[in-house]
């Protein structure tokens, strides 16, 4: 069994202090020493199942939590058990003999990851064995299961979300310990049996479990696929863009855009942070990452030169720690001051592994984060509408444009072939909320389809989720019922937000 530490009744706040709850108990799970990866997975799953059984018996709602980084109230539970996973953070290599005969992936590409391993810990473990993740979010402190739960993504335009790395999920319900894979088997039946799990091999159920929003059971481990290790070169700068550049991005002319501001080659990653009060007369913050072969002799440059830590949340948080004011000029000052040193095309190259492109984050203030995801080809049509309505709503956030390929998971917000994600990050004040609401209304009025981030402020409800995901939502519900046929099992995972979303 794993260790269960009861920390008792208390008030708990999520990381952004956007939601709080009164807990019956905060419970921390931790590993006990085990002989191998399978034994770790089995011990933890059995411990979790025992907790869930007890919760079901006494009708106590349970909320598994990773880093608690989601600003949306999906990670809180009133009068229930909050079960923390961050100390379930081991990662394990696989051997060829652990794979199923039908598996077409090389063993060295696979890693077993416990649910609470942070994204940073996974980056590090992967690098130690000469591997790398393909994409990730702007920071790296999320738990791997929590990041997958909401479809965390960055701006690698040929990749989807972090959940795209997942090849199998160990899910625990009050009645069962399940190992969920796609129809095409990945690990051998014998290996899976030693994790204490019963196998489900089904494409739809797997796609539902890849992005589970915390409503498919308790994830205790994930099997992920990695790439051979690579490096990226960072270019980051403040520069004025023109309206026509938005049209280039809309058409996916990334190489052309990169040629105008960065290197004359296809970027692996590109991101723009704009001042919505004056997007073309004031400088935007641009960041490009270009793929490079791994070279162990290159020492990693200081984090600032790799752009680490300058996601919009971080840079706003830094300024908001010193000032309550939030006006267009101040916003620009904030953007440019908090942005690390320029690393332009003429500067000595800053090159490091993927794991060095993000850094740790500390909570600074109550922040607002909202986003809309849409078909990238709608960007030109939506851009002015978004900026105008945001300003009419008195918004007070920066606006970030990120680009993502169609992501895996039935409930992936990035469900168009190519997506643009438009983020709104700023202080958690009324103007940020009203600006975001105006954007949502304007897109609806214009008939432009979009989805919203599960982990951020999103004002969603069941009707809207059904409308946005349609058959995928129906399939997700079907999959959930296969995993937890008994409604009493599903109720163990109920919280107000997930019920409102129609996910429980
Ligand atoms: C500084 C910062 C930067 C961010 N940057 C980005 C970004 O670049 N891109 C992006 O897309 N998002 C970003 N986000 C949002 C963040 O990545 C997501 O909200 C992510 O889901 C948080 O992971 P977590 O481990 O904190 O999950 P939590 O907030 O703890 O949980 C999220 C959901 O998953 C459930 N859950 C957690 N663990 C389990 C488990 N083991 N089993 C079952 N359910 C579980 C929870 O109950 C909850 O429903 C950022 C957030 C912050 C604070």
XYZ file of C-alpha atoms and ligand atoms in Angstrom:
557
model
C 0.000 0.000 0.000
C 1.003 3.641 -0.355
C 1.105 6.061 2.561
C -2.019 8.059 3.396
C -1.503 11.188 5.483
C -4.689 12.701 6.919
C -4.168 16.425 7.319
C -7.665 16.993 8.675
C -10.464 19.476 8.305
C -9.449 22.824 6.823
C -10.156 25.587 4.347
C -8.287 25.031 1.088
C -7.566 27.602 -1.650
C -6.478 26.706 -5.149
C -3.165 28.050 -6.441
C -4.622 31.190 -7.985
C -6.885 31.821 -4.990
C -9.816 31.921 -7.354
C -11.703 29.197 -5.489
C -11.808 27.967 -1.911
C -13.578 25.171 -0.076
C -14.157 23.748 3.402
C -12.724 20.263 3.467
C -13.825 17.350 5.565
C -10.189 16.324 5.237
C -7.122 17.080 3.179
C -5.387 13.817 2.423
C -1.884 13.445 1.081
C -0.748 10.303 -0.704
C 2.895 9.269 -0.792
C 4.834 6.308 -2.146
C 6.180 3.572 0.068
C 9.317 1.815 -1.154
C 8.491 -0.916 -3.701
C 10.656 -3.296 -5.741
C 9.691 -2.012 -9.215
C 7.414 0.280 -11.185
C 4.573 -2.230 -11.432
C 4.591 -2.698 -7.673
C 4.477 1.092 -7.137
C 1.487 1.384 -9.440
C -0.307 -1.518 -7.775
C 0.317 -0.262 -4.238
C -0.945 3.235 -5.012
C -3.971 2.041 -6.984
C -5.040 -0.296 -4.187
C -4.660 2.479 -1.621
C -6.714 4.846 -3.747
C -9.382 2.235 -4.314
C -9.695 1.648 -0.563
C -10.149 5.396 -0.026
C -12.751 5.614 -2.782
C -14.678 2.624 -1.404
C -14.833 4.237 2.005
C -15.902 7.531 0.450
C -18.663 5.777 -1.488
C -19.868 3.959 1.594
C -20.088 7.161 3.666
C -21.145 9.355 0.706
C -18.116 11.619 0.973
C -17.200 13.358 -2.284
C -13.560 13.008 -3.311
C -11.483 15.388 -5.387
C -8.088 14.246 -6.651
C -5.827 17.255 -7.012
C -2.477 17.828 -8.657
C -0.853 21.227 -8.233
C -4.232 22.967 -7.882
C -3.171 25.287 -10.713
C -6.523 25.387 -12.497
C -8.184 28.729 -11.825
C -11.558 27.128 -12.660
C -13.293 25.650 -9.594
C -12.900 22.107 -10.950
C -10.301 21.324 -8.282
C -12.295 22.208 -5.154
C -14.696 20.113 -3.092
C -17.087 21.302 -0.401
C -17.280 19.075 2.677
C -15.337 16.291 1.021
C -11.864 14.782 0.755
C -9.237 16.574 -1.273
C -6.628 13.978 -2.175
C -3.226 15.401 -3.070
C -1.037 13.491 -5.505
C 2.160 15.522 -5.891
C 4.220 13.032 -3.870
C 3.215 10.251 -6.245
C 5.926 11.441 -8.553
C 8.017 8.497 -9.713
C 8.738 7.789 -13.370
C 9.900 4.472 -14.822
C 11.495 3.202 -18.022
C 10.039 0.274 -19.948
C 11.823 -2.721 -21.466
C 11.010 -4.416 -24.765
C 9.697 -7.477 -22.874
C 7.043 -5.267 -21.178
C 5.393 -4.471 -24.502
C 2.507 -6.280 -26.149
C 3.335 -8.122 -29.373
C 1.047 -5.716 -31.268
C 2.816 -2.613 -29.992
C 4.583 -0.680 -32.745
C 6.338 1.764 -30.409
C 9.936 1.199 -29.323
C 10.296 0.567 -25.590
C 12.771 3.435 -25.224
C 10.071 5.889 -26.314
C 7.758 4.943 -23.426
C 7.738 6.095 -19.811
C 5.460 5.221 -16.918
C 4.595 8.365 -15.031
C 2.808 8.516 -11.695
C -0.122 10.937 -11.693
C 1.467 13.513 -9.398
C 4.825 13.836 -11.164
C 5.060 17.455 -12.215
C 5.592 18.373 -15.824
C 9.071 19.537 -14.830
C 9.864 16.210 -13.179
C 8.746 14.410 -16.319
C 10.907 16.712 -18.485
C 13.899 15.909 -16.285
C 13.337 12.145 -16.168
C 12.917 12.086 -19.937
C 16.139 14.015 -20.487
C 18.052 11.679 -18.210
C 17.288 8.840 -20.615
C 17.872 10.899 -23.761
C 14.224 11.657 -24.470
C 12.033 14.736 -24.652
C 8.399 15.771 -24.570
C 6.980 17.345 -27.711
C 5.029 20.147 -26.150
C 3.834 21.526 -22.813
C 2.288 24.625 -21.269
C 3.867 27.934 -20.340
C 5.001 26.756 -16.916
C 5.971 23.375 -15.549
C 4.583 22.918 -12.041
C 1.341 21.161 -12.986
C 0.967 17.480 -12.170
C 1.032 15.351 -15.295
C -2.456 13.938 -14.646
C -3.814 17.411 -13.831
C -2.266 18.942 -16.948
C -3.813 16.201 -19.120
C -7.142 16.613 -17.320
C -7.687 20.037 -18.865
C -5.770 19.681 -22.135
C -2.868 21.948 -21.173
C -1.129 23.194 -24.295
C 1.572 25.566 -25.438
C 2.178 26.979 -28.900
C 3.880 24.179 -30.812
C 1.727 24.487 -33.889
C 2.327 20.952 -35.193
C 1.362 19.334 -31.868
C -1.803 19.269 -29.777
C -1.973 19.280 -25.982
C 0.144 17.585 -23.339
C -2.410 14.721 -23.252
C -1.262 13.757 -26.758
C 1.769 12.062 -25.166
C -0.485 9.614 -23.292
C -0.611 5.995 -24.543
C -2.401 4.399 -21.554
C -4.074 5.501 -18.328
C -4.412 3.706 -15.001
C -7.785 4.805 -13.588
C -9.193 3.850 -10.208
C -12.876 3.861 -9.285
C -14.466 2.652 -6.040
C -15.037 -0.749 -7.660
C -12.171 -1.280 -10.096
C -8.574 -0.579 -11.005
C -8.482 -0.148 -14.767
C -5.740 0.018 -17.358
C -7.099 1.859 -20.376
C -5.340 1.595 -23.717
C -6.390 2.123 -27.335
C -7.637 -0.941 -29.196
C -4.127 -1.539 -30.484
C -2.365 -2.905 -27.397
C 0.683 -1.185 -25.964
C 1.818 -3.076 -22.849
C 1.718 -6.829 -22.325
C -1.203 -8.343 -20.429
C 1.235 -9.803 -17.949
C 2.820 -6.428 -17.186
C -0.582 -4.797 -16.766
C -1.782 -7.580 -14.461
C 1.206 -6.852 -12.231
C 0.003 -3.251 -11.842
C -3.138 -4.714 -10.282
C -5.296 -3.469 -13.164
C -8.025 -4.907 -15.330
C -7.505 -4.108 -19.032
C -9.884 -2.104 -21.215
C -8.675 -1.737 -24.799
C -11.033 0.602 -26.613
C -10.289 3.681 -28.721
C -13.266 5.727 -27.515
C -12.741 5.004 -23.834
C -9.051 5.745 -24.209
C -9.775 9.049 -25.965
C -12.162 9.948 -23.130
C -9.530 9.123 -20.490
C -6.803 11.139 -22.216
C -8.630 14.371 -21.310
C -10.750 13.459 -18.310
C -11.430 16.853 -16.590
C -11.194 14.963 -13.301
C -14.519 13.235 -13.929
C -13.570 9.737 -15.122
C -12.185 8.331 -11.878
C -8.887 8.778 -10.069
C -5.856 8.678 -12.378
C -2.933 7.036 -10.614
C -0.497 6.618 -13.523
C -0.032 7.303 -17.208
C 2.051 5.705 -19.900
C 3.523 8.379 -22.133
C 5.371 8.437 -25.434
C 8.413 10.681 -25.817
C 10.664 11.776 -28.692
C 14.448 11.467 -28.962
C 15.964 14.427 -27.132
C 16.315 17.658 -29.116
C 17.139 21.255 -28.405
C 15.452 24.514 -29.315
C 16.865 27.912 -30.126
C 14.998 30.812 -28.568
C 14.305 34.175 -30.179
C 12.319 36.603 -28.074
C 11.766 40.257 -28.725
C 9.387 43.187 -28.462
C 8.361 44.397 -31.918
C 5.505 46.239 -33.601
C 3.378 44.022 -35.790
C 0.908 45.112 -38.454
C -2.664 44.031 -39.040
C -1.595 42.105 -42.149
C 0.598 39.868 -39.976
C -2.561 38.583 -38.310
C -3.709 37.508 -41.778
C -0.433 35.659 -42.342
C -0.894 33.800 -39.082
C -4.507 33.076 -39.965
C -3.316 31.435 -43.185
C -0.645 29.456 -41.316
C 2.192 31.378 -42.988
C 4.398 30.818 -39.968
C 7.648 30.646 -41.859
C 6.905 33.993 -43.507
C 6.015 35.525 -40.132
C 9.181 34.083 -38.621
C 11.231 35.460 -41.517
C 9.898 38.954 -40.792
C 10.701 38.919 -37.071
C 12.851 35.906 -36.259
C 14.899 33.423 -38.277
C 14.184 32.582 -41.869
C 13.053 29.059 -41.120
C 9.960 27.270 -39.896
C 9.491 27.821 -36.168
C 8.655 24.883 -33.914
C 6.866 27.217 -31.514
C 5.620 30.766 -31.871
C 3.660 33.008 -29.575
C 2.550 36.634 -29.570
C 1.569 38.621 -26.477
C -0.355 41.751 -27.476
C -1.491 44.867 -25.712
C -5.188 44.772 -26.660
C -5.585 48.504 -26.038
C -3.227 49.226 -28.900
C -2.140 46.028 -30.606
C -0.384 47.583 -33.591
C 1.030 50.880 -32.329
C 2.493 49.355 -29.233
C 5.053 46.581 -29.315
C 3.970 42.971 -29.106
C 6.121 40.392 -27.348
C 7.164 37.684 -29.762
C 8.720 34.359 -29.025
C 9.957 31.739 -31.470
C 11.574 28.391 -30.770
C 13.433 26.550 -33.531
C 14.290 22.858 -33.312
C 17.998 21.932 -33.099
C 19.775 18.577 -32.791
C 20.813 17.620 -29.268
C 24.352 18.585 -28.383
C 25.443 17.669 -24.861
C 28.381 20.081 -25.059
C 26.086 23.144 -25.139
C 25.617 24.422 -21.572
C 22.099 25.665 -20.916
C 21.954 29.486 -20.928
C 20.392 31.355 -17.961
C 16.587 30.805 -17.885
C 15.832 34.412 -18.951
C 17.612 33.860 -22.258
C 15.447 30.829 -22.994
C 12.306 32.811 -22.285
C 11.613 30.655 -19.283
C 9.046 32.078 -16.933
C 7.740 34.785 -19.161
C 4.364 33.362 -19.854
C 1.778 36.107 -19.663
C 0.704 35.019 -16.198
C 4.182 35.368 -14.811
C 4.885 38.729 -16.266
C 1.593 40.173 -15.111
C 1.934 38.654 -11.691
C 5.336 40.304 -11.287
C 3.932 43.743 -11.973
C 0.718 43.266 -10.047
C 2.704 42.431 -6.977
C 3.765 46.102 -6.937
C 0.769 47.964 -8.282
C -3.003 47.811 -8.388
C -3.214 50.137 -11.375
C -3.919 48.582 -14.700
C -4.136 50.864 -17.685
C -3.003 50.598 -21.301
C 0.304 52.393 -20.753
C 1.006 50.542 -17.566
C 0.129 47.297 -19.260
C 2.689 48.009 -21.960
C 5.275 48.936 -19.361
C 4.447 45.750 -17.507
C 4.743 43.666 -20.641
C 8.091 45.071 -21.701
C 9.651 45.284 -18.250
C 8.694 41.830 -17.161
C 9.859 40.305 -20.446
C 13.334 38.862 -20.113
C 16.197 40.273 -22.178
C 15.658 40.380 -25.873
C 17.328 37.528 -27.676
C 17.261 38.704 -31.257
C 18.529 37.093 -34.436
C 21.895 38.896 -34.190
C 22.547 37.923 -30.570
C 24.601 34.838 -29.698
C 22.154 31.924 -29.985
C 20.395 30.760 -26.818
C 19.913 27.005 -27.232
C 18.758 24.454 -24.682
C 16.607 21.361 -24.318
C 12.820 21.541 -24.302
C 12.838 21.203 -20.509
C 14.655 24.535 -20.247
C 11.941 26.465 -22.054
C 9.839 26.811 -18.918
C 10.622 27.430 -15.286
C 8.928 27.190 -11.942
C 6.161 29.604 -11.079
C 5.194 31.073 -7.721
C 1.700 32.266 -6.894
C 1.814 36.060 -6.671
C -1.683 37.433 -6.756
C -5.222 36.474 -7.592
C -5.087 36.232 -11.366
C -7.679 35.957 -14.110
C -7.111 33.518 -16.949
C -9.592 32.872 -19.699
C -9.185 31.713 -23.271
C -11.026 30.884 -26.444
C -9.893 28.278 -28.963
C -11.071 28.343 -32.562
C -10.297 27.208 -36.066
C -7.099 29.085 -36.946
C -8.636 30.066 -40.291
C -11.149 32.231 -38.370
C -8.435 34.367 -36.769
C -8.629 37.258 -39.239
C -12.421 37.412 -39.005
C -12.391 37.187 -35.217
C -9.398 39.332 -34.327
C -10.845 42.872 -34.581
C -14.122 41.671 -33.105
C -12.295 40.241 -30.123
C -10.178 43.324 -29.534
C -13.168 45.723 -29.920
C -15.488 43.772 -27.665
C -12.755 43.215 -25.102
C -12.209 46.975 -24.908
C -15.951 47.666 -24.749
C -16.107 45.298 -21.805
C -13.378 47.357 -20.111
C -11.009 44.379 -20.090
C -7.707 44.558 -18.267
C -5.619 41.631 -19.464
C -2.973 40.997 -22.068
C -4.005 38.953 -25.069
C -1.820 36.066 -26.184
C -2.063 34.229 -29.492
C -0.929 30.616 -29.514
C -1.167 27.997 -32.216
C -1.957 24.332 -31.701
C -2.646 21.358 -33.952
C -5.769 19.204 -33.458
C -5.344 17.701 -29.994
C -6.206 14.195 -28.816
C -9.009 13.457 -26.361
C -12.759 13.596 -27.004
C -13.093 16.747 -24.941
C -10.019 18.522 -26.326
C -10.861 22.204 -26.840
C -8.342 22.305 -29.725
C -10.538 20.152 -31.937
C -10.124 21.863 -35.283
C -7.384 20.690 -37.636
C -5.362 23.823 -36.817
C -6.279 26.019 -33.906
C -5.539 29.445 -32.572
C -5.880 29.850 -28.830
C -6.487 33.391 -27.644
C -5.624 33.799 -23.970
C -6.672 36.612 -21.655
C -4.385 36.830 -18.619
C -4.522 39.570 -16.008
C -5.663 40.502 -12.528
C -8.725 38.798 -11.081
C -10.888 41.939 -11.147
C -14.319 42.678 -12.587
C -12.956 44.306 -15.772
C -11.047 41.131 -16.692
C -14.234 39.076 -16.315
C -16.417 41.570 -18.189
C -13.920 41.942 -21.048
C -13.828 38.164 -21.454
C -17.640 37.899 -21.333
C -17.947 40.518 -24.090
C -15.539 38.517 -26.254
C -17.587 35.373 -25.789
C -20.848 37.222 -26.605
C -19.347 38.835 -29.693
C -18.082 35.514 -31.063
C -21.491 33.956 -30.484
C -23.239 36.889 -32.179
C -20.917 36.543 -35.167
C -21.582 32.805 -35.351
C -17.894 31.931 -34.909
C -17.517 28.540 -33.231
C -15.077 28.330 -30.339
C -14.328 26.277 -27.249
C -12.914 27.192 -23.842
C -10.164 25.886 -21.562
C -11.511 23.478 -18.926
C -9.021 24.681 -16.346
C -9.519 28.424 -16.768
C -12.390 30.800 -16.095
C -14.884 29.772 -18.756
C -18.515 30.396 -17.678
C -19.534 27.077 -19.238
C -22.583 24.977 -18.412
C -23.897 21.604 -19.557
C -25.953 23.008 -22.414
C -22.955 24.819 -23.836
C -20.609 21.863 -23.363
C -23.109 19.686 -25.234
C -23.340 22.250 -28.004
C -19.557 22.672 -28.279
C -18.660 18.959 -28.272
C -21.842 17.377 -29.644
C -21.175 13.695 -30.506
C -17.809 13.772 -28.715
C -19.619 14.774 -25.534
C -22.097 11.908 -25.976
C -19.190 9.521 -26.585
C -17.364 10.838 -23.532
C -20.459 10.243 -21.364
C -20.783 6.749 -22.811
C -17.127 6.054 -21.988
C -17.568 7.374 -18.455
C -20.490 4.979 -17.984
C -18.298 2.061 -19.130
C -15.661 3.003 -16.573
C -18.163 3.668 -13.783
C -21.464 1.903 -14.616
C -22.823 2.575 -11.118
C -24.054 6.172 -10.676
C -22.994 5.980 -7.033
C -19.368 5.608 -8.202
C -19.661 8.675 -10.412
C -21.191 10.642 -7.535
C -17.997 10.105 -5.520
C -16.307 12.475 -8.010
C -19.057 15.107 -8.032
C -18.315 18.724 -7.251
C -20.469 21.744 -8.092
C -18.501 22.722 -11.170
C -18.355 19.275 -12.764
C -22.096 18.843 -12.163
C -22.737 22.264 -13.745
C -20.659 21.216 -16.768
C -22.728 18.053 -17.127
C -19.635 15.886 -16.644
C -20.944 14.101 -13.525
C 1.280 29.577 -13.885
C 0.311 28.825 -14.746
C 0.594 28.665 -16.080
C -0.288 27.964 -16.885
N 0.002 27.836 -18.192
C -0.827 27.164 -19.003
C -0.527 27.008 -20.377
O 0.493 27.479 -20.873
N -1.394 26.314 -21.149
C -2.531 25.765 -20.640
O -3.270 25.124 -21.392
N -2.853 25.893 -19.342
C -2.026 26.579 -18.525
N -2.335 26.716 -17.203
C -3.472 25.962 -16.686
C -2.997 24.610 -16.104
O -2.045 24.007 -16.936
C -4.173 23.658 -15.986
O -5.173 24.238 -15.218
C -3.788 22.285 -15.408
O -4.933 21.469 -15.460
C -3.300 22.368 -13.973
O -2.722 21.147 -13.567
P -2.808 20.731 -12.036
O -1.950 19.556 -11.787
O -2.572 21.909 -11.186
O -4.321 20.300 -11.967
P -5.410 20.669 -10.863
O -5.795 22.095 -11.007
O -4.934 20.203 -9.558
O -6.610 19.750 -11.357
C -7.245 19.960 -12.589
C -8.387 18.955 -12.713
O -7.849 17.646 -12.810
C -8.308 16.840 -11.751
N -7.216 15.962 -11.349
C -5.975 16.307 -10.941
N -5.271 15.193 -10.688
C -6.087 14.147 -10.940
C -5.930 12.749 -10.855
N -4.800 12.200 -10.468
N -6.976 11.984 -11.187
C -8.150 12.512 -11.593
N -8.346 13.827 -11.680
C -7.328 14.637 -11.366
C -8.713 17.820 -10.657
O -9.631 17.272 -9.778
C -9.303 18.927 -11.492
O -10.587 18.570 -11.925
C -1.487 27.415 -16.347
C -1.783 27.590 -14.988
C -0.877 28.290 -14.195
C -1.187 28.473 -12.740
